[in-house]
Amino acid sequence: MTFLVVGESIADLIGTPGSWRFRAVPGGSPLNVAVALAALGRPVRFASEVGDDLFGGLLRDHLARHGVGASELAAAPATSLAFARVGADGSASYDFRFDWRFPQTPRLAGVSCLHTGSLAALTGPGGPRVRSLMEAAASAGVTVSYDPNIRPSLLGERDAARAAVEECVRLARLVKVSAEDLAWLYPGEPDLAAARRWAAWPLHAGPAAAWSGGAGDAGDAGAGRLVVVTRGADGAVAVFGDRLVTCPAPAVEVADTVGAGDMFTAAYLAELDGVAVLTAEDVARALRHGCAAAAVVCTREGASPPTPGEVAALLPRVAATVA
């Protein structure tokens, strides 16, 4: 399976906890997912844009070091920046210097899964172009994966942002969303209620996708869209047809949580690589790997991707249940 990841590349300036000192590291949710997929041994293309500046050099070097090609990086006036101030508990708050135009149209030939989301799918003028690419992929039978990764400070009015997110969800077969994202999109609504609503929406019409929600057993029949909700230290839960898959996170000593959701996304997508007909057991296995990968990255600073060995070492401490 070949992954195409589309979205922003950002230089993250990570703060030292309790201070105003910052260290520049590569970031951007889609870039993190692309690099982590490559680190987990999956073939991946990455379409983005960076500036011809010092921070652009940082991002290009990072991609090259992890074997992700730069041939689909468009030129931007300047590389986007995100300042992450880290609290005493390891959580991060963000401030952005961001622009996203996305002038290119990546080739879909040979792609089995298109993953996108975050700022790239919601902010203009690049956002509408990304959503058009999602529609083209879904219509062509390419599995579309989406992660809203909400950044409220850059999204403006909530109703308009919610409409754009819902447009993306309807185009996607695989959706990973954080409980925090859902709380911002639907204030006061339980995360599982929103996830079940998303999972029940009809899939975009098109040829059979590479990963089909289907009849692995009677309970999986017609499952359709998979919606995974990540809950930080409480792990993740997935809605898949009439099944609910729950996976607590392993306890680890947290350095920071930067990139944890992206590592979860890459690991659960990598684990679904090659699955022709998705079952609840496949989802459980994918959630275990996602929670293990997220836990690994939480033990160190920044979004440093885990190796397959690091993920495997934590798996005995991660259990998922299907109901």
One Martini backbone bead per residue (centre of mass of N, CA, C, O) as a GRO file, in nm:
protein
  323
    1MET     BB    1   0.096   0.036   0.022
    2THR     BB    2   0.029   0.379  -0.066
    3PHE     BB    3   0.099   0.686   0.071
    4LEU     BB    4  -0.076   1.006   0.086
    5VAL     BB    5   0.039   1.309   0.219
    6VAL     BB    6  -0.149   1.609   0.306
    7GLY     BB    7   0.018   1.916   0.412
    8GLU     BB    8   0.163   2.075   0.658
    9SER     BB    9   0.467   2.257   0.721
   10ILE     BB   10   0.635   2.296   1.042
   11ALA     BB   11   0.802   2.497   1.268
   12ASP     BB   12   0.875   2.402   1.586
   13LEU     BB   13   0.864   2.589   1.893
   14ILE     BB   14   0.983   2.453   2.182
   15GLY     BB   15   0.924   2.474   2.507
   16THR     BB   16   1.043   2.512   2.810
   17PRO     BB   17   0.937   2.429   3.096
   18GLY     BB   18   0.867   2.737   3.254
   19SER     BB   19   0.957   2.894   2.988
   20TRP     BB   20   1.103   3.107   2.698
   21ARG     BB   21   1.241   2.867   2.568
   22PHE     BB   22   1.339   2.759   2.233
   23ARG     BB   23   1.303   2.476   2.002
   24ALA     BB   24   1.373   2.364   1.685
   25VAL     BB   25   1.128   2.162   1.512
   26PRO     BB   26   0.970   1.949   1.336
   27GLY     BB   27   0.633   1.994   1.183
   28GLY     BB   28   0.321   1.906   1.149
   29SER     BB   29   0.090   1.679   1.119
   30PRO     BB   30   0.141   1.559   0.833
   31LEU     BB   31   0.446   1.533   0.859
   32ASN     BB   32   0.443   1.341   1.101
   33VAL     BB   33   0.292   1.113   0.958
   34ALA     BB   34   0.488   1.063   0.726
   35VAL     BB   35   0.740   1.000   0.898
   36ALA     BB   36   0.614   0.768   1.065
   37LEU     BB   37   0.549   0.582   0.831
   38ALA     BB   38   0.842   0.551   0.741
   39ALA     BB   39   0.950   0.444   1.018
   40LEU     BB   40   0.735   0.190   0.979
   41GLY     BB   41   0.782   0.099   0.659
   42ARG     BB   42   0.613   0.293   0.473
   43PRO     BB   43   0.502   0.401   0.183
   44VAL     BB   44   0.561   0.759   0.107
   45ARG     BB   45   0.399   1.060   0.029
   46PHE     BB   46   0.466   1.429   0.025
   47ALA     BB   47   0.243   1.712   0.026
   48SER     BB   48   0.368   2.051   0.019
   49GLU     BB   49   0.510   2.354   0.188
   50VAL     BB   50   0.806   2.567   0.163
   51GLY     BB   51   1.063   2.763   0.241
   52ASP     BB   52   1.358   2.956   0.143
   53ASP     BB   53   1.487   2.878   0.444
   54LEU     BB   54   1.591   2.776   0.743
   55PHE     BB   55   1.331   2.616   0.815
   56GLY     BB   56   1.316   2.466   0.547
   57GLY     BB   57   1.580   2.311   0.592
   58LEU     BB   58   1.486   2.154   0.838
   59LEU     BB   59   1.256   1.997   0.691
   60ARG     BB   60   1.417   1.869   0.460
   61ASP     BB   61   1.616   1.712   0.638
   62HIS     BB   62   1.406   1.545   0.788
   63LEU     BB   63   1.285   1.398   0.546
   64ALA     BB   64   1.550   1.274   0.440
   65ARG     BB   65   1.625   1.113   0.701
   66HIS     BB   66   1.332   0.943   0.659
   67GLY     BB   67   1.273   0.896   0.338
   68VAL     BB   68   1.128   1.165   0.239
   69GLY     BB   69   1.038   1.321  -0.025
   70ALA     BB   70   1.069   1.661  -0.203
   71SER     BB   71   0.908   1.672  -0.489
   72GLU     BB   72   0.615   1.781  -0.333
   73LEU     BB   73   0.741   2.068  -0.268
   74ALA     BB   74   0.636   2.373  -0.241
   75ALA     BB   75   0.667   2.707  -0.271
   76ALA     BB   76   0.713   2.949  -0.015
   77PRO     BB   77   0.763   3.253   0.124
   78ALA     BB   78   0.732   3.094   0.408
   79THR     BB   79   0.778   2.928   0.686
   80SER     BB   80   0.594   2.786   0.905
   81LEU     BB   81   0.487   2.858   1.250
   82ALA     BB   82   0.511   2.702   1.588
   83PHE     BB   83   0.430   2.779   1.919
   84ALA     BB   84   0.522   2.574   2.209
   85ARG     BB   85   0.392   2.577   2.526
   86VAL     BB   86   0.498   2.407   2.814
   87GLY     BB   87   0.376   2.251   3.070
   88ALA     BB   88   0.413   2.080   3.365
   89ASP     BB   89   0.229   1.828   3.228
   90GLY     BB   90   0.311   1.849   2.896
   91SER     BB   91   0.132   2.041   2.780
   92ALA     BB   92   0.016   2.227   2.486
   93SER     BB   93   0.047   2.558   2.355
   94TYR     BB   94  -0.050   2.771   2.071
   95ASP     BB   95   0.134   2.963   1.812
   96PHE     BB   96   0.089   3.118   1.488
   97ARG     BB   97   0.269   3.125   1.156
   98PHE     BB   98   0.039   3.107   0.887
   99ASP     BB   99   0.044   2.949   0.551
  100TRP     BB  100  -0.194   2.830   0.280
  101ARG     BB  101  -0.211   2.725  -0.072
  102PHE     BB  102  -0.178   2.474  -0.253
  103PRO     BB  103  -0.114   2.455  -0.592
  104GLN     BB  104  -0.117   2.158  -0.618
  105THR     BB  105  -0.174   1.823  -0.790
  106PRO     BB  106  -0.166   1.528  -0.689
  107ARG     BB  107  -0.110   1.212  -0.756
  108LEU     BB  108  -0.318   0.902  -0.749
  109ALA     BB  109  -0.144   0.708  -0.868
  110GLY     BB  110  -0.092   0.426  -0.660
  111VAL     BB  111  -0.294   0.505  -0.438
  112SER     BB  112  -0.450   0.383  -0.133
  113CYS     BB  113  -0.387   0.637   0.071
  114LEU     BB  114  -0.535   0.937   0.191
  115HIS     BB  115  -0.385   1.181   0.401
  116THR     BB  116  -0.548   1.433   0.611
  117GLY     BB  117  -0.564   1.772   0.758
  118SER     BB  118  -0.602   2.009   0.961
  119LEU     BB  119  -0.518   2.309   0.828
  120ALA     BB  120  -0.521   2.221   0.521
  121ALA     BB  121  -0.852   2.166   0.514
  122LEU     BB  122  -0.948   2.474   0.648
  123THR     BB  123  -0.747   2.668   0.507
  124GLY     BB  124  -0.675   2.942   0.313
  125PRO     BB  125  -0.662   2.849  -0.020
  126GLY     BB  126  -0.599   2.532   0.028
  127GLY     BB  127  -0.846   2.386   0.151
  128PRO     BB  128  -1.034   2.344  -0.101
  129ARG     BB  129  -0.818   2.174  -0.253
  130VAL     BB  130  -0.807   1.941  -0.055
  131ARG     BB  131  -1.109   1.865  -0.073
  132SER     BB  132  -1.098   1.798  -0.375
  133LEU     BB  133  -0.896   1.566  -0.344
  134MET     BB  134  -1.071   1.391  -0.164
  135GLU     BB  135  -1.298   1.354  -0.370
  136ALA     BB  136  -1.127   1.226  -0.593
  137ALA     BB  137  -1.034   0.984  -0.426
  138ALA     BB  138  -1.310   0.866  -0.348
  139SER     BB  139  -1.409   0.837  -0.650
  140ALA     BB  140  -1.145   0.637  -0.713
  141GLY     BB  141  -1.109   0.438  -0.444
  142VAL     BB  142  -0.959   0.592  -0.231
  143THR     BB  143  -0.856   0.598   0.075
  144VAL     BB  144  -0.976   0.819   0.330
  145SER     BB  145  -0.796   1.017   0.566
  146TYR     BB  146  -0.895   1.192   0.881
  147ASP     BB  147  -0.774   1.492   1.074
  148PRO     BB  148  -0.867   1.778   1.220
  149ASN     BB  149  -0.684   1.916   1.425
  150ILE     BB  150  -0.768   2.156   1.605
  151ARG     BB  151  -0.719   2.530   1.562
  152PRO     BB  152  -0.891   2.787   1.680
  153SER     BB  153  -0.705   3.045   1.618
  154LEU     BB  154  -0.738   2.970   1.279
  155LEU     BB  155  -1.074   2.930   1.220
  156GLY     BB  156  -1.273   3.108   1.353
  157GLU     BB  157  -1.578   3.040   1.290
  158ARG     BB  158  -1.739   2.765   1.400
  159ASP     BB  159  -1.956   2.695   1.185
  160ALA     BB  160  -1.765   2.695   0.939
  161ALA     BB  161  -1.568   2.483   1.046
  162ARG     BB  162  -1.774   2.258   1.086
  163ALA     BB  163  -1.858   2.233   0.790
  164ALA     BB  164  -1.576   2.152   0.684
  165VAL     BB  165  -1.537   1.902   0.856
  166GLU     BB  166  -1.793   1.750   0.760
  167GLU     BB  167  -1.705   1.732   0.469
  168CYS     BB  168  -1.456   1.554   0.527
  169VAL     BB  169  -1.594   1.317   0.668
  170ARG     BB  170  -1.774   1.233   0.419
  171LEU     BB  171  -1.498   1.162   0.246
  172ALA     BB  172  -1.428   0.957   0.468
  173ARG     BB  173  -1.336   0.632   0.605
  174LEU     BB  174  -1.112   0.757   0.798
  175VAL     BB  175  -1.135   0.870   1.147
  176LYS     BB  176  -0.943   1.098   1.347
  177VAL     BB  177  -1.031   1.217   1.680
  178SER     BB  178  -1.043   1.431   1.932
  179ALA     BB  179  -1.203   1.519   2.215
  180GLU     BB  180  -1.129   1.819   2.188
  181ASP     BB  181  -1.241   1.864   1.908
  182LEU     BB  182  -1.538   1.787   1.974
  183ALA     BB  183  -1.578   2.003   2.196
  184TRP     BB  184  -1.552   2.240   1.994
  185LEU     BB  185  -1.766   2.157   1.778
  186TYR     BB  186  -1.960   2.020   2.034
  187PRO     BB  187  -2.079   2.163   2.280
  188GLY     BB  188  -2.181   1.929   2.535
  189GLU     BB  189  -2.110   1.676   2.370
  190PRO     BB  190  -2.052   1.367   2.353
  191ASP     BB  191  -1.812   1.206   2.180
  192LEU     BB  192  -1.975   0.947   2.099
  193ALA     BB  193  -2.213   1.086   1.966
  194ALA     BB  194  -2.052   1.215   1.738
  195ALA     BB  195  -1.916   0.957   1.630
  196ARG     BB  196  -2.177   0.807   1.555
  197ARG     BB  197  -2.276   1.011   1.352
  198TRP     BB  198  -2.038   0.996   1.158
  199ALA     BB  199  -2.050   0.684   1.106
  200ALA     BB  200  -2.355   0.702   0.977
  201TRP     BB  201  -2.271   0.833   0.743
  202PRO     BB  202  -2.250   0.827   0.428
  203LEU     BB  203  -2.064   0.729   0.183
  204HIS     BB  204  -1.890   0.805  -0.070
  205ALA     BB  205  -1.930   0.776  -0.389
  206GLY     BB  206  -1.775   0.477  -0.531
  207PRO     BB  207  -1.554   0.274  -0.554
  208ALA     BB  208  -1.397   0.041  -0.407
  209ALA     BB  209  -1.200   0.046  -0.157
  210ALA     BB  210  -0.915  -0.072  -0.022
  211TRP     BB  211  -1.085  -0.024   0.242
  212SER     BB  212  -1.339  -0.227   0.372
  213GLY     BB  213  -1.637  -0.217   0.516
  214GLY     BB  214  -1.732  -0.537   0.645
  215ALA     BB  215  -1.772  -0.904   0.670
  216GLY     BB  216  -1.597  -1.048   0.908
  217ASP     BB  217  -1.866  -1.042   1.066
  218ALA     BB  218  -2.179  -0.993   1.161
  219GLY     BB  219  -2.109  -0.723   1.326
  220ASP     BB  220  -1.957  -0.582   1.058
  221ALA     BB  221  -2.175  -0.538   0.875
  222GLY     BB  222  -2.168  -0.240   0.715
  223ALA     BB  223  -1.970  -0.040   0.868
  224GLY     BB  224  -1.778   0.151   0.713
  225ARG     BB  225  -1.705   0.398   0.900
  226LEU     BB  226  -1.421   0.497   1.084
  227VAL     BB  227  -1.418   0.613   1.432
  228VAL     BB  228  -1.163   0.779   1.616
  229VAL     BB  229  -1.108   0.844   1.966
  230THR     BB  230  -0.899   1.049   2.139
  231ARG     BB  231  -0.796   1.061   2.518
  232GLY     BB  232  -0.514   1.047   2.583
  233ALA     BB  233  -0.455   0.894   2.881
  234ASP     BB  234  -0.731   0.716   2.798
  235GLY     BB  235  -0.690   0.680   2.496
  236ALA     BB  236  -0.920   0.483   2.291
  237VAL     BB  237  -1.207   0.502   2.062
  238ALA     BB  238  -1.429   0.300   1.850
  239VAL     BB  239  -1.641   0.332   1.564
  240PHE     BB  240  -1.794   0.023   1.417
  241GLY     BB  241  -2.075   0.033   1.356
  242ASP     BB  242  -2.192  -0.174   1.627
  243ARG     BB  243  -1.906  -0.120   1.734
  244LEU     BB  244  -1.689  -0.108   2.031
  245VAL     BB  245  -1.357   0.018   2.074
  246THR     BB  246  -1.125  -0.025   2.348
  247CYS     BB  247  -0.813   0.170   2.450
  248PRO     BB  248  -0.592   0.193   2.673
  249ALA     BB  249  -0.329   0.360   2.803
  250PRO     BB  250  -0.015   0.357   2.880
  251ALA     BB  251   0.194   0.413   3.136
  252VAL     BB  252   0.394   0.713   3.141
  253GLU     BB  253   0.660   0.930   3.120
  254VAL     BB  254   0.614   1.269   3.064
  255ALA     BB  255   0.743   1.520   2.861
  256ASP     BB  256   0.541   1.537   2.605
  257THR     BB  257   0.254   1.575   2.359
  258VAL     BB  258   0.398   1.616   2.102
  259GLY     BB  259   0.262   1.421   1.838
  260ALA     BB  260   0.080   1.190   1.948
  261GLY     BB  261  -0.158   1.188   1.744
  262ASP     BB  262   0.020   1.134   1.492
  263MET     BB  263   0.138   0.862   1.585
  264PHE     BB  264  -0.125   0.722   1.603
  265THR     BB  265  -0.211   0.751   1.310
  266ALA     BB  266   0.028   0.604   1.178
  267ALA     BB  267   0.000   0.331   1.332
  268TYR     BB  268  -0.293   0.262   1.251
  269LEU     BB  269  -0.246   0.275   0.947
  270ALA     BB  270  -0.015   0.068   0.928
  271GLU     BB  271  -0.190  -0.171   1.046
  272LEU     BB  272  -0.401  -0.147   0.790
  273ASP     BB  273  -0.208  -0.244   0.595
  274GLY     BB  274  -0.367  -0.459   0.359
  275VAL     BB  275  -0.658  -0.442   0.436
  276ALA     BB  276  -0.952  -0.543   0.280
  277VAL     BB  277  -1.137  -0.632   0.537
  278LEU     BB  278  -1.279  -0.477   0.793
  279THR     BB  279  -1.250  -0.539   1.141
  280ALA     BB  280  -1.270  -0.525   1.478
  281GLU     BB  281  -0.993  -0.664   1.517
  282ASP     BB  282  -0.835  -0.466   1.349
  283VAL     BB  283  -0.901  -0.219   1.517
  284ALA     BB  284  -0.778  -0.317   1.782
  285ARG     BB  285  -0.490  -0.344   1.675
  286ALA     BB  286  -0.459  -0.049   1.583
  287LEU     BB  287  -0.504   0.083   1.863
  288ARG     BB  288  -0.266  -0.045   2.007
  289HIS     BB  289  -0.050   0.085   1.825
  290GLY     BB  290  -0.133   0.378   1.867
  291CYS     BB  291  -0.097   0.391   2.178
  292ALA     BB  292   0.200   0.308   2.180
  293ALA     BB  293   0.315   0.535   2.001
  294ALA     BB  294   0.215   0.773   2.173
  295ALA     BB  295   0.368   0.692   2.430
  296VAL     BB  296   0.653   0.713   2.322
  297VAL     BB  297   0.649   1.022   2.242
  298CYS     BB  298   0.589   1.122   2.543
  299THR     BB  299   0.894   1.046   2.653
  300ARG     BB  300   0.966   1.289   2.453
  301GLU     BB  301   1.073   1.543   2.274
  302GLY     BB  302   0.864   1.583   2.053
  303ALA     BB  303   0.808   1.444   1.711
  304SER     BB  304   0.945   1.150   1.754
  305PRO     BB  305   0.957   0.871   1.594
  306PRO     BB  306   0.884   0.553   1.614
  307THR     BB  307   0.974   0.237   1.627
  308PRO     BB  308   0.880  -0.079   1.591
  309GLY     BB  309   1.023  -0.172   1.854
  310GLU     BB  310   0.893   0.033   2.049
  311VAL     BB  311   0.605  -0.056   2.003
  312ALA     BB  312   0.638  -0.360   2.071
  313ALA     BB  313   0.731  -0.317   2.372
  314LEU     BB  314   0.431  -0.200   2.460
  315LEU     BB  315   0.200  -0.402   2.378
  316PRO     BB  316   0.171  -0.581   2.643
  317ARG     BB  317   0.034  -0.301   2.783
  318VAL     BB  318  -0.196  -0.333   2.551
  319ALA     BB  319  -0.557  -0.328   2.555
  320ALA     BB  320  -0.842  -0.447   2.372
  321THR     BB  321  -1.200  -0.397   2.331
  322VAL     BB  322  -1.503  -0.565   2.222
  323ALA     BB  323  -1.871  -0.457   2.187
   0.00000   0.00000   0.00000
